[in-house]
PDB file of C-alpha atoms in Angstrom:
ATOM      1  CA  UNK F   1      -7.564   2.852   3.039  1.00  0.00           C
ATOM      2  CA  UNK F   2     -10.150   1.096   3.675  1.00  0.00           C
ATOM      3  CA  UNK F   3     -13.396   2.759   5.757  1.00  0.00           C
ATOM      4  CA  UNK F   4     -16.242   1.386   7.149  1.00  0.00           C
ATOM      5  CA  UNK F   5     -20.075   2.422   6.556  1.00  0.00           C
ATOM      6  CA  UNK F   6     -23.640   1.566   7.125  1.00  0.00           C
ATOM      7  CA  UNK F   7     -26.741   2.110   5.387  1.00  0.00           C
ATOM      8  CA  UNK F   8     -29.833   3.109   7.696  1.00  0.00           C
ATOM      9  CA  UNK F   9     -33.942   3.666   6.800  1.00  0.00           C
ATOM     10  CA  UNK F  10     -33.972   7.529   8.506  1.00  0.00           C
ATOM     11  CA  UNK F  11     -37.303   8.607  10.224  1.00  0.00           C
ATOM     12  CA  UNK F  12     -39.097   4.943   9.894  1.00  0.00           C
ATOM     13  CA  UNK F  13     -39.253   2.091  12.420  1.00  0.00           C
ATOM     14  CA  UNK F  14     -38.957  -1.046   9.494  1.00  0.00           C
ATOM     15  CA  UNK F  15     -36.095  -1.343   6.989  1.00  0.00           C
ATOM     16  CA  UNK F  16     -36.769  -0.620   3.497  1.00  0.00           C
ATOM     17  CA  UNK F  17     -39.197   2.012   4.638  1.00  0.00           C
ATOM     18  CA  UNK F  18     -38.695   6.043   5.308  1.00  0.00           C
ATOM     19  CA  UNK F  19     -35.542   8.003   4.212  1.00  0.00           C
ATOM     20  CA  UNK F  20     -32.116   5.955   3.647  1.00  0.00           C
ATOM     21  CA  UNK F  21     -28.557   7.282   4.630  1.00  0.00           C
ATOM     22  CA  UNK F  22     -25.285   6.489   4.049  1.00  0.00           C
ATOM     23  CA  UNK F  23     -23.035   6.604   6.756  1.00  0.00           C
ATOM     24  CA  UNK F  24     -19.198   6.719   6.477  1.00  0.00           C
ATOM     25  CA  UNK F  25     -17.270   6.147   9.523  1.00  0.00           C
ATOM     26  CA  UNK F  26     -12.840   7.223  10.062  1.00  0.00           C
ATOM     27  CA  UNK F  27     -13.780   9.835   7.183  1.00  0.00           C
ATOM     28  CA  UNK F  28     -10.481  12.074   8.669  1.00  0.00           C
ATOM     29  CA  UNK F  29      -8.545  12.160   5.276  1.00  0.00           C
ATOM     30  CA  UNK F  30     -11.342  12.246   2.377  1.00  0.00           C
ATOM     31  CA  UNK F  31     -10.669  15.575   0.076  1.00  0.00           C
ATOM     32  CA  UNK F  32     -14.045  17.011  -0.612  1.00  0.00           C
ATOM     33  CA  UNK F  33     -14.011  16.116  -4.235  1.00  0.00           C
ATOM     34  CA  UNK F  34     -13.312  12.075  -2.836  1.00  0.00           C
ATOM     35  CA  UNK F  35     -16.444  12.687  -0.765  1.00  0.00           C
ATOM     36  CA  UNK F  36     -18.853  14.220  -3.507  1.00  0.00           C
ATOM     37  CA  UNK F  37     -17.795  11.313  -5.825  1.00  0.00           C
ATOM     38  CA  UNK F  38     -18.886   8.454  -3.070  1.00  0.00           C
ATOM     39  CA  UNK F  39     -21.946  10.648  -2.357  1.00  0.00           C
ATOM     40  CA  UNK F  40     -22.861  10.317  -6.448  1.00  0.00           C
ATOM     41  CA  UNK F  41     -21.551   6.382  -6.085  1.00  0.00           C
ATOM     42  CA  UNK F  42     -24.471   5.996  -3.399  1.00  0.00           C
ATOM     43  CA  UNK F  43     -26.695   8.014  -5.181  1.00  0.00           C
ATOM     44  CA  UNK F  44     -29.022   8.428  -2.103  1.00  0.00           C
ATOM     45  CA  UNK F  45     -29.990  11.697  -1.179  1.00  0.00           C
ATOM     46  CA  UNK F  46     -27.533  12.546   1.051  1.00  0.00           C
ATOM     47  CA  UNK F  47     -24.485  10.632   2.332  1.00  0.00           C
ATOM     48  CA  UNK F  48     -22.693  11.773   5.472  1.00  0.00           C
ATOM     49  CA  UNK F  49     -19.236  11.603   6.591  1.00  0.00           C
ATOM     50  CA  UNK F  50     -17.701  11.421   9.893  1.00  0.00           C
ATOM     51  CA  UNK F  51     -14.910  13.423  10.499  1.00  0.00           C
ATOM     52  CA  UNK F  52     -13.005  13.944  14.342  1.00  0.00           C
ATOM     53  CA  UNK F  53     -13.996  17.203  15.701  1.00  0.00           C
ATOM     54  CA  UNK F  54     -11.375  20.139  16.556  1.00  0.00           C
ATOM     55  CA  UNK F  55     -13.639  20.951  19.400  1.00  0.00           C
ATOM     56  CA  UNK F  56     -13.362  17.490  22.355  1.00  0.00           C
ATOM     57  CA  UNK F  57     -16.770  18.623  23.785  1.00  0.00           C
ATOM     58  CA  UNK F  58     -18.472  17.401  20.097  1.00  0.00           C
ATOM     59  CA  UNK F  59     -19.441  13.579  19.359  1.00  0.00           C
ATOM     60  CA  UNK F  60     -17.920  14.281  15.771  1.00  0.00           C
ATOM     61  CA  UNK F  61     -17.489  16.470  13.045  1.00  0.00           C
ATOM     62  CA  UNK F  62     -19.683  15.538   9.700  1.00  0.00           C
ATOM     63  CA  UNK F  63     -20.197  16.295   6.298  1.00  0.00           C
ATOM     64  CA  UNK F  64     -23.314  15.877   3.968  1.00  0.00           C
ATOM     65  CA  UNK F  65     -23.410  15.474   0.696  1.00  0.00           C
ATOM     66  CA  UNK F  66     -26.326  15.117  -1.744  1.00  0.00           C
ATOM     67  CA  UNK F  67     -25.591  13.548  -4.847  1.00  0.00           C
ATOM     68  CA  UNK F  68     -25.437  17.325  -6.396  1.00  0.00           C
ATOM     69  CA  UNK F  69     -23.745  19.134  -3.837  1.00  0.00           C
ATOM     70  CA  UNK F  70     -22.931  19.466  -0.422  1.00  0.00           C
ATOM     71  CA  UNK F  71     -24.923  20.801   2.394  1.00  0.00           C
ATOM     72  CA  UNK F  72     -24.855  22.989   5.627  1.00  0.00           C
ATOM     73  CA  UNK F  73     -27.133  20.968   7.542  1.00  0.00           C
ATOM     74  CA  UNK F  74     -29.746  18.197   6.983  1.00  0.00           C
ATOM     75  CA  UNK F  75     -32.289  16.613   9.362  1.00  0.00           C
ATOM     76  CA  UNK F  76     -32.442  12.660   8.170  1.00  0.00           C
ATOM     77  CA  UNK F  77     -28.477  12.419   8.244  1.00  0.00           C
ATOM     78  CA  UNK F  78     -28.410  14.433  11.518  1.00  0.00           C
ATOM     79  CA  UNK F  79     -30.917  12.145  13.183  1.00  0.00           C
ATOM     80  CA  UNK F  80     -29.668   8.713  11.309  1.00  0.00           C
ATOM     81  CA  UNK F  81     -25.428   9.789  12.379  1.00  0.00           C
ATOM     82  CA  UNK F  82     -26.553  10.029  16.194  1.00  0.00           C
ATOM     83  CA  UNK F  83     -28.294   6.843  16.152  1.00  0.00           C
ATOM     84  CA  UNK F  84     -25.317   5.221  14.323  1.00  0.00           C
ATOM     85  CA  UNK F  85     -22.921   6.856  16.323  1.00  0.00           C
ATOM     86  CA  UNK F  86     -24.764   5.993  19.855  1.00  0.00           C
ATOM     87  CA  UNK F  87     -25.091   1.998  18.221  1.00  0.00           C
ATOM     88  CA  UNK F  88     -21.593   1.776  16.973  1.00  0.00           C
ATOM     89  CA  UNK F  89     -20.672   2.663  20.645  1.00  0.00           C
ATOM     90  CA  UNK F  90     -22.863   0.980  23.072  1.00  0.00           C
ATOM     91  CA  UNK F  91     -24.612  -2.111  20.668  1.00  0.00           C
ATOM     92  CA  UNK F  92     -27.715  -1.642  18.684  1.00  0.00           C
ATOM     93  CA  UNK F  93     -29.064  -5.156  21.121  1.00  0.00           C
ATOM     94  CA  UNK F  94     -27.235  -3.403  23.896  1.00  0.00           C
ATOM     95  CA  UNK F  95     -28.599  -2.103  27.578  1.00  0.00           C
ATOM     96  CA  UNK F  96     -31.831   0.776  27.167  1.00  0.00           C
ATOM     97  CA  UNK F  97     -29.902   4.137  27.373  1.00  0.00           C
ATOM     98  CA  UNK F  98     -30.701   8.001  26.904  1.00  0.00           C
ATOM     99  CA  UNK F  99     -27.729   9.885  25.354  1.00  0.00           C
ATOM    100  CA  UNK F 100     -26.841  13.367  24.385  1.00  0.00           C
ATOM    101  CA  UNK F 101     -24.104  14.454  21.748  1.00  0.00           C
ATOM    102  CA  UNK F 102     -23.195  17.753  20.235  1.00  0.00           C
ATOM    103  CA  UNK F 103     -22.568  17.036  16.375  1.00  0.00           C
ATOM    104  CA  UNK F 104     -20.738  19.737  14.527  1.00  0.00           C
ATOM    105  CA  UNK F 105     -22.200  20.611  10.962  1.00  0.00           C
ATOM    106  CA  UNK F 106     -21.644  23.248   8.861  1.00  0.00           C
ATOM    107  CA  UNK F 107     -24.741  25.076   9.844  1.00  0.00           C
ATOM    108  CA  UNK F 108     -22.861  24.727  13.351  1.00  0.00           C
ATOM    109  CA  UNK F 109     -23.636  22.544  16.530  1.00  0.00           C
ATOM    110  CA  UNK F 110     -26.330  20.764  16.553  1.00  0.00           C
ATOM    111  CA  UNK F 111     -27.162  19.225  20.253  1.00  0.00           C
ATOM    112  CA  UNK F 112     -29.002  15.529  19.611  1.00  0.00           C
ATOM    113  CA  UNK F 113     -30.070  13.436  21.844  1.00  0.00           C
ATOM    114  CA  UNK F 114     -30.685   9.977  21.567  1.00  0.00           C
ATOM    115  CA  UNK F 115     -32.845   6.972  23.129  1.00  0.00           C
ATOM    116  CA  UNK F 116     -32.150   3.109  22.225  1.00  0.00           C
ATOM    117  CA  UNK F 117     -34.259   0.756  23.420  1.00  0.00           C
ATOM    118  CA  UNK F 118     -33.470  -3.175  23.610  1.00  0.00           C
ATOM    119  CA  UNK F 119     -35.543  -4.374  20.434  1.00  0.00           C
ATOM    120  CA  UNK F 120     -36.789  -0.819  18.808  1.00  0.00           C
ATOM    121  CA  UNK F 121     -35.504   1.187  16.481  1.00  0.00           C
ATOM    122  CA  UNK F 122     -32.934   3.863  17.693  1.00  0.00           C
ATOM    123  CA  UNK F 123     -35.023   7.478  18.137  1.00  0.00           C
ATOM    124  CA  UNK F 124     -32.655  10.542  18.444  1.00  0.00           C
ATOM    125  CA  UNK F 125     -34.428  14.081  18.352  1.00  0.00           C
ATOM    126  CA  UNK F 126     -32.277  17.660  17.704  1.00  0.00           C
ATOM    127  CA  UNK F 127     -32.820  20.957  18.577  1.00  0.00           C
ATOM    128  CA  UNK F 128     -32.834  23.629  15.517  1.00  0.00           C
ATOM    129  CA  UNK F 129     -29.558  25.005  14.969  1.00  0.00           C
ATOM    130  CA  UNK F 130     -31.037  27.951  13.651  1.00  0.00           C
ATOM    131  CA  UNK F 131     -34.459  29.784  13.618  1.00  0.00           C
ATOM    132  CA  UNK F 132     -36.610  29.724  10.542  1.00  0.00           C
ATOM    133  CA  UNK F 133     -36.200  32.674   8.796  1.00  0.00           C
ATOM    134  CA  UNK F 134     -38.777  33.823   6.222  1.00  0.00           C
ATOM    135  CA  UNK F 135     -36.744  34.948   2.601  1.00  0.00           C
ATOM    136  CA  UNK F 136     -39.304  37.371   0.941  1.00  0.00           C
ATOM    137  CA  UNK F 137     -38.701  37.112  -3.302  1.00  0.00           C
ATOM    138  CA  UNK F 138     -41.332  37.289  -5.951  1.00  0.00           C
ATOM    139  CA  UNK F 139     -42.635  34.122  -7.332  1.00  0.00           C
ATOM    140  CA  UNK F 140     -44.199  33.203 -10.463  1.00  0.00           C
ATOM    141  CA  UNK F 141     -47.355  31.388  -9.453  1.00  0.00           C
ATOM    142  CA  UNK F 142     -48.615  30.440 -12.507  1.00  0.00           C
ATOM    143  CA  UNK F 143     -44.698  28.930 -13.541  1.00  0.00           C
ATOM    144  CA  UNK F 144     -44.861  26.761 -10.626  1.00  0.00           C
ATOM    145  CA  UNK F 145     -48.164  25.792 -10.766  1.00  0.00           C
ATOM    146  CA  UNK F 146     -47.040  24.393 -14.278  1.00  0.00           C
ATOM    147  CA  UNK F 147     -44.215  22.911 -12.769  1.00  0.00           C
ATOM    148  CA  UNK F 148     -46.140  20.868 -10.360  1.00  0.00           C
ATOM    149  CA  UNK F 149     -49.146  19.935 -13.336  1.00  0.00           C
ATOM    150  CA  UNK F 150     -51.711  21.589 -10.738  1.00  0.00           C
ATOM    151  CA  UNK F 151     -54.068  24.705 -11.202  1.00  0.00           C
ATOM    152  CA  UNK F 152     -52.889  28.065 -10.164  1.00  0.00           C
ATOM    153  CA  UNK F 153     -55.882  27.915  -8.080  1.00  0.00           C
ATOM    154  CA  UNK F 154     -54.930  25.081  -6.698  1.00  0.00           C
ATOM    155  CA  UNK F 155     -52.023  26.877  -4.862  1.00  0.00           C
ATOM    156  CA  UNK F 156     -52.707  27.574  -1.078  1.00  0.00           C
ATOM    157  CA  UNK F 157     -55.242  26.818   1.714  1.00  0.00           C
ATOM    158  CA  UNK F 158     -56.703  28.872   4.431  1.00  0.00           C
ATOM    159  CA  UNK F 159     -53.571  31.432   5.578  1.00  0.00           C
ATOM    160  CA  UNK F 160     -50.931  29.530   3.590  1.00  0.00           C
ATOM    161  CA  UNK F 161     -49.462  30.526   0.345  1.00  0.00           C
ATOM    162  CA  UNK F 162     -46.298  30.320  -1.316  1.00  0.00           C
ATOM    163  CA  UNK F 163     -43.383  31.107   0.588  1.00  0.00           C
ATOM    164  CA  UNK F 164     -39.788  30.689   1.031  1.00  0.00           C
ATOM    165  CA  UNK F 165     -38.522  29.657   4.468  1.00  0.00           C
ATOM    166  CA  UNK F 166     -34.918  28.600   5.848  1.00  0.00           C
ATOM    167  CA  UNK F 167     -33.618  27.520   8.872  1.00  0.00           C
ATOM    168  CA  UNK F 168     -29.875  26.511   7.385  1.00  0.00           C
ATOM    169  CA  UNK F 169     -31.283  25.106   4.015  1.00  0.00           C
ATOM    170  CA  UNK F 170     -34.006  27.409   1.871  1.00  0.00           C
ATOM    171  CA  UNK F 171     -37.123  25.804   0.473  1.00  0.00           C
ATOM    172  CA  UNK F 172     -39.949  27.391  -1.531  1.00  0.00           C
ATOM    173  CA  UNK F 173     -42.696  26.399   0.321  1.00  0.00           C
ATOM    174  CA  UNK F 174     -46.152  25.198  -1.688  1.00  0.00           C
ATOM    175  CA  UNK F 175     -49.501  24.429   0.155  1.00  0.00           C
ATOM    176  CA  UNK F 176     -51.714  22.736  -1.901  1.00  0.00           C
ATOM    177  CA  UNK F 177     -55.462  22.387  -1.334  1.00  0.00           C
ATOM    178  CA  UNK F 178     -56.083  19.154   0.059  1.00  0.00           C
ATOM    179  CA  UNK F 179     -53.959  15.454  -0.206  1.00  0.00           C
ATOM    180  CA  UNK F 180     -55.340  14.347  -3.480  1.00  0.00           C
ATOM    181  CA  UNK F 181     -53.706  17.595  -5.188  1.00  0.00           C
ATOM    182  CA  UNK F 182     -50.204  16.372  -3.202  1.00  0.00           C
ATOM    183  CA  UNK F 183     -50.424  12.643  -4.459  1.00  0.00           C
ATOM    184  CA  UNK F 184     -51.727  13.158  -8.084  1.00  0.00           C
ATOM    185  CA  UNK F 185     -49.535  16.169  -9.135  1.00  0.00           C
ATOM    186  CA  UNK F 186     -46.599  15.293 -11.503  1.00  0.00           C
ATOM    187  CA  UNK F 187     -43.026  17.323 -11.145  1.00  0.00           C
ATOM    188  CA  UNK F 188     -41.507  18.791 -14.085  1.00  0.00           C
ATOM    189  CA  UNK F 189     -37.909  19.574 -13.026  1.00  0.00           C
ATOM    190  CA  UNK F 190     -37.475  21.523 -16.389  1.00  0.00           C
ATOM    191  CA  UNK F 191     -40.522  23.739 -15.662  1.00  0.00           C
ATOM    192  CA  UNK F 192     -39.239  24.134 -12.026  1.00  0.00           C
ATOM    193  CA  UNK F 193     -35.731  25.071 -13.362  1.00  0.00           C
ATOM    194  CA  UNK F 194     -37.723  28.185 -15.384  1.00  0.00           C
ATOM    195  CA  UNK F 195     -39.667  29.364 -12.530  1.00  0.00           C
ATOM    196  CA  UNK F 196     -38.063  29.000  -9.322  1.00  0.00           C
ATOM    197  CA  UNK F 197     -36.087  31.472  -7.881  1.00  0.00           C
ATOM    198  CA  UNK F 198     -32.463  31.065  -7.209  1.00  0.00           C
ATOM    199  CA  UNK F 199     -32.042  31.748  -3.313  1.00  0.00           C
ATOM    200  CA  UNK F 200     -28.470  32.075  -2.103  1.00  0.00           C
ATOM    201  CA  UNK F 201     -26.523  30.794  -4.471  1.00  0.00           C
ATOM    202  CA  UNK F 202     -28.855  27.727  -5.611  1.00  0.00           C
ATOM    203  CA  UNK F 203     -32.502  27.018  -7.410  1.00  0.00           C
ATOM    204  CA  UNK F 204     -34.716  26.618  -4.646  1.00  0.00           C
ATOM    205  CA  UNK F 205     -36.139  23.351  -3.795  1.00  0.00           C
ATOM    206  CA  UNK F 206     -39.906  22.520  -3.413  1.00  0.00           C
ATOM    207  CA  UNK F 207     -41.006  21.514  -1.010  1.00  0.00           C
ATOM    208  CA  UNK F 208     -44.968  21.042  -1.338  1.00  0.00           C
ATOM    209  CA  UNK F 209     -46.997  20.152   1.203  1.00  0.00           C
ATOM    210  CA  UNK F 210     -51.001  19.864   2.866  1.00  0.00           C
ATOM    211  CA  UNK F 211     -52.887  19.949   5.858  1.00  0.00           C
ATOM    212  CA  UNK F 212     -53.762  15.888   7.200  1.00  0.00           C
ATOM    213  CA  UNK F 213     -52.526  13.094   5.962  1.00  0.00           C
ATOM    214  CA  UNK F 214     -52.597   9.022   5.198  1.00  0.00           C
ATOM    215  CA  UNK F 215     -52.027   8.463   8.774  1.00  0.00           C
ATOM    216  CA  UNK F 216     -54.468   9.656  10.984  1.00  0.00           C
ATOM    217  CA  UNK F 217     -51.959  11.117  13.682  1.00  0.00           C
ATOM    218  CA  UNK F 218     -50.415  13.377  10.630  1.00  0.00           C
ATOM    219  CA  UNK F 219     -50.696  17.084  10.938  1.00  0.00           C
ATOM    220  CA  UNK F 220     -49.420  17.560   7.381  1.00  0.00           C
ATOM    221  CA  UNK F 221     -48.550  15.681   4.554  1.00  0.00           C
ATOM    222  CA  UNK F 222     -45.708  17.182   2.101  1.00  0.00           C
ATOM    223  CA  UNK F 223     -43.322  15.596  -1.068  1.00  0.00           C
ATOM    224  CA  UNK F 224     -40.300  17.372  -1.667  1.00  0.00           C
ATOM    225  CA  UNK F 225     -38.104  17.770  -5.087  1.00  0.00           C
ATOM    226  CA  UNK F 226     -34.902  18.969  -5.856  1.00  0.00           C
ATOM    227  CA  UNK F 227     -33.240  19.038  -8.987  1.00  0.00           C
ATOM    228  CA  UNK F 228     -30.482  21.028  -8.126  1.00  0.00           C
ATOM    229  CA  UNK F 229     -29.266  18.789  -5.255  1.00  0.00           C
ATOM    230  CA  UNK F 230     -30.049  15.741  -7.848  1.00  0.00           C
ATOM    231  CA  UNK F 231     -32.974  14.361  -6.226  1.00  0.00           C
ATOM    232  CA  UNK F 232     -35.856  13.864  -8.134  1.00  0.00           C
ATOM    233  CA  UNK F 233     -37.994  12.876  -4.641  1.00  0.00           C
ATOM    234  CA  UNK F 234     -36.914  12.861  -1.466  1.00  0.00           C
ATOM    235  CA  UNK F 235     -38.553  10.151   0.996  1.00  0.00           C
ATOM    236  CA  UNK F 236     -37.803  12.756   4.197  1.00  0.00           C
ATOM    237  CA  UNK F 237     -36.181  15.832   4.332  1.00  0.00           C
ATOM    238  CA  UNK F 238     -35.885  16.806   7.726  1.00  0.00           C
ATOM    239  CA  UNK F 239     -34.476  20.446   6.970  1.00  0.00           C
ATOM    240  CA  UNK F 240     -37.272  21.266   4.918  1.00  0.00           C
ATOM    241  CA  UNK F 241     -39.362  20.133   8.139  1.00  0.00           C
ATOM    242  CA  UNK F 242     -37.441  22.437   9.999  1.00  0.00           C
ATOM    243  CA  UNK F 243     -38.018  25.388   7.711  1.00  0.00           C
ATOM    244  CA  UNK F 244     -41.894  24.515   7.284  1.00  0.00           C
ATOM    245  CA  UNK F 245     -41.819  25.397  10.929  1.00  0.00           C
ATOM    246  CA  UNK F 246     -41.539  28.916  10.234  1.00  0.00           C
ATOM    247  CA  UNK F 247     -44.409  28.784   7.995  1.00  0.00           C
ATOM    248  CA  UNK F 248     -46.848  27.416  10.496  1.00  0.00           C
ATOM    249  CA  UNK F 249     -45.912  29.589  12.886  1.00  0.00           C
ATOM    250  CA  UNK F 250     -46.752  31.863  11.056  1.00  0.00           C
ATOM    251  CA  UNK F 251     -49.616  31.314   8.630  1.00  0.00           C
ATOM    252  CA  UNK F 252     -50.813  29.579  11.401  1.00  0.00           C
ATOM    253  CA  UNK F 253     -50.312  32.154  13.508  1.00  0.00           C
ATOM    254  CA  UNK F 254     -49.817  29.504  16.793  1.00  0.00           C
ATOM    255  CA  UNK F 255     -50.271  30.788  20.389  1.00  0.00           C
ATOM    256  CA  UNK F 256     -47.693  30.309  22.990  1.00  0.00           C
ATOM    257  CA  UNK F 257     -47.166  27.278  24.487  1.00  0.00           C
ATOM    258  CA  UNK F 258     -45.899  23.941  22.825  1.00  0.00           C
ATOM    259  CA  UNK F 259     -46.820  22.630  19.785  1.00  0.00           C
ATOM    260  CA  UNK F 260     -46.345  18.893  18.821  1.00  0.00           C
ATOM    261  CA  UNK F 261     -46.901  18.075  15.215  1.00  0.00           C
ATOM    262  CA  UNK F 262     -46.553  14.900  12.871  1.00  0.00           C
ATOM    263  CA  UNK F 263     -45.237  15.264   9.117  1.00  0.00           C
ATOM    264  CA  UNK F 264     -45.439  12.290   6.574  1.00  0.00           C
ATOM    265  CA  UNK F 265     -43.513  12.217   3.894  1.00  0.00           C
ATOM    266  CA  UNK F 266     -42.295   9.730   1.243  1.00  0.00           C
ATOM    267  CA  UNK F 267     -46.010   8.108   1.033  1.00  0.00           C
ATOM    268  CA  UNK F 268     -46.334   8.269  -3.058  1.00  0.00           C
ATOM    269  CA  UNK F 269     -42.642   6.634  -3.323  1.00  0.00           C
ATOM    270  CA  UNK F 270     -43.047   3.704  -1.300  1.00  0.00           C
ATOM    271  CA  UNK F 271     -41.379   4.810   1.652  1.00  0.00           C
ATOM    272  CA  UNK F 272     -43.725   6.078   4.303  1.00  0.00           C
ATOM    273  CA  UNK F 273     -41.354   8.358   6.413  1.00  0.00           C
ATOM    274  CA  UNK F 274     -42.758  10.089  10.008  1.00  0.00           C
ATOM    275  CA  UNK F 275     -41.175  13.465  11.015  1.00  0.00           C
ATOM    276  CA  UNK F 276     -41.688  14.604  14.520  1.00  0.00           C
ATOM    277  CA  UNK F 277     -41.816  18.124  15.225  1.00  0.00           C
ATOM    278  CA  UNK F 278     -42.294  20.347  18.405  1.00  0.00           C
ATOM    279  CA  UNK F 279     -42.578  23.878  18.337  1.00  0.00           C
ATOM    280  CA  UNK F 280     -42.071  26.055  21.459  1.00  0.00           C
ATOM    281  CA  UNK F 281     -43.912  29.758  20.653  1.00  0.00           C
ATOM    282  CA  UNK F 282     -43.273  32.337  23.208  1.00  0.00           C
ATOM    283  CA  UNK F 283     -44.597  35.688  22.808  1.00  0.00           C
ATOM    284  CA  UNK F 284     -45.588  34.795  18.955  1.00  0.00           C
ATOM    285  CA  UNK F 285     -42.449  34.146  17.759  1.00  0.00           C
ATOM    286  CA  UNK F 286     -40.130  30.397  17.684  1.00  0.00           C
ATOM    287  CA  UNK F 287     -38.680  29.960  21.423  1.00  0.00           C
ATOM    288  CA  UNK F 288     -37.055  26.860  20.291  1.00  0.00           C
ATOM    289  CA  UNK F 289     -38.234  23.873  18.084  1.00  0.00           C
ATOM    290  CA  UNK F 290     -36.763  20.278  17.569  1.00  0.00           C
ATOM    291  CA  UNK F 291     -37.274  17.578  14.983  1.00  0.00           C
ATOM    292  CA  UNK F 292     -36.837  13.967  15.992  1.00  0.00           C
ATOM    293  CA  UNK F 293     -37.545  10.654  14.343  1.00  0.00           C
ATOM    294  CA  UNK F 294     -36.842   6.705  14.180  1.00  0.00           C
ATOM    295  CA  UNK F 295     -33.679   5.044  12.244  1.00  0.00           C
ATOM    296  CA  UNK F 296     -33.012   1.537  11.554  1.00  0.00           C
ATOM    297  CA  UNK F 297     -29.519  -0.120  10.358  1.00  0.00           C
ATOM    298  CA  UNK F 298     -30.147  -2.075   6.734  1.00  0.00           C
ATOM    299  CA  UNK F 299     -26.738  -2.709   5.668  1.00  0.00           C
ATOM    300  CA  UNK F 300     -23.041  -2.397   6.468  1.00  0.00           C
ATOM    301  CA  UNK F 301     -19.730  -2.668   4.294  1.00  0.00           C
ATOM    302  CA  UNK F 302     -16.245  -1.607   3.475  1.00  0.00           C
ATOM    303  CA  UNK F 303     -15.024   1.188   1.319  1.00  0.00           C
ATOM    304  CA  UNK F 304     -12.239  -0.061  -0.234  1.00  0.00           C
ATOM    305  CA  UNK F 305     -10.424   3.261  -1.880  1.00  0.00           C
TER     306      UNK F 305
END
């Protein structure tokens, strides 16, 4: 049977820029093992796959998969599927519209909403489907210093340290000094594989990351690795956005009120990518937060299996 797919550039405005996903549309049908072995074919870092929902009220039921493994949620392929969705059905040249869809995910429902313009890229924003929550385990500094080719000292900057965070997807969480730690250090996936902790059920990814940026509007700048999920650098990885939200809420410590914030990623590879991320704090804790971002369509095809 054949399906149809596209390839989009996730949380960028120009093609061959930011994050890219591949989308398969009519995935009803696809055993899990069929959709793990596309997801390696690709060899992106994640590939979604859009499935009818059981639930009417929900725009579609998807599936991600990284070329390792699947996932429970993921921000690039939840932000590129509503734009692809919303284009598929009203014309990526079509009339200006604001949309909102419910996509289900394993992590749950995940309410987007989208915003297409008549000559801009598609923007589609999402609200958290769950809090970050901070996972407390001990870590081997010095081991992941290694791991990263930086000085122990190196590690952390003002009330940052090390940290692991989730909000559906753990990441070990690294602040670094200053941005030319971030650019310069080299990853060592074997090194990683010896000191990161395993965190439920998988090696934790890291996701490293410092205040500022190349952009001037950036809050932070971050690069993010993940052997286990077979990516040796990810351009954008909007659930590791959504986790570093716990962190600087918390190291941070940020008053009540809202708080928007800019996250590059993807700078070192090439592919500039620009997260946008607004925290709501209420009585020093997360009211709500969302993570939103640009996608543009590169390519479209046919699977032929």
């Amino acid at each position: 049977m054949a399906r149809r797919y596209s390839i989009y550039d996730v949380f960028t405005n120009r093609k061959l820029s930011g994050n890219p996903l591949a989308v398969v549309f009519d995935a009803d049908g696809l055993a899990d093992d069929a959709m793990q072995a596309i997801a390696r074919e690709m060899n992106l870092s994640e590939t979604v796959f859009v499935k009818s929902s059981s639930n009417p009220a929900y725009a579609a039921r998807l599936r991600i998969f990284t070329p390792g493994r699947e996932l429970p949620f993921a921000g690039h392929p939840t932000v590129g599927t509503a734009i692809a969705l919303a284009e598929r059905d009203h014309g990526i040249r079509g009339a200006d519209m604001d949309l909102v869809c419910v996509l289900e995910e394993n992590v749950g429902p995940v309410r987007c909403a989208v915003r297409l313009r008549a000559g801009e890229a598609g923007f589609a924003e999402f609200d958290l489907p769950r809090k970050p929550q901070r996972i407390d385990l001990l870590l081997d500094h010095q081991g992941l210093a290694d791991a990263l080719s930086v000085k122990s000292t190196d590690m952390g900057f003002e009330n940052h340290v090390a940290s692991i965070w989730s909000a559906g997807v753990p990441f070990l969480m690294i602040p670094l000094h200053n941005l030319a730690i971030v650019q310069n250090l080299e990853f060592d996936p074997l090194l990683w594989e010896r000191a990161a902790p395993f965190v439920e059920g998988a090696l934790a990814s890291a996701y490293v990351y410092c205040r500022g940026g190349v952009h001037h509007q950036a809050k932070f700048h971050a690069r993010m690795f993940s052997p286990d999920m077979g990516i040796s650098e990810d351009p954008a990885t909007g659930a590791a956005v959504a986790a570093l939200s716990g962190a600087i809420r918390h190291f941070d410590a940020l008053p009540d009120g809202h708080h928007p914030l800019l996250v590059e990623q993807g700078v070192e590879m090439g592919r500039p990518s620009f997260i946008y991320l607004h925290i709501d704090v209420k009585e020093a804790e997360i009211a709500k937060a969302r993570i939103g971002g640009q996608a543009v369509r590169l390519a479209e095809g046919m699977l032929d299996l």
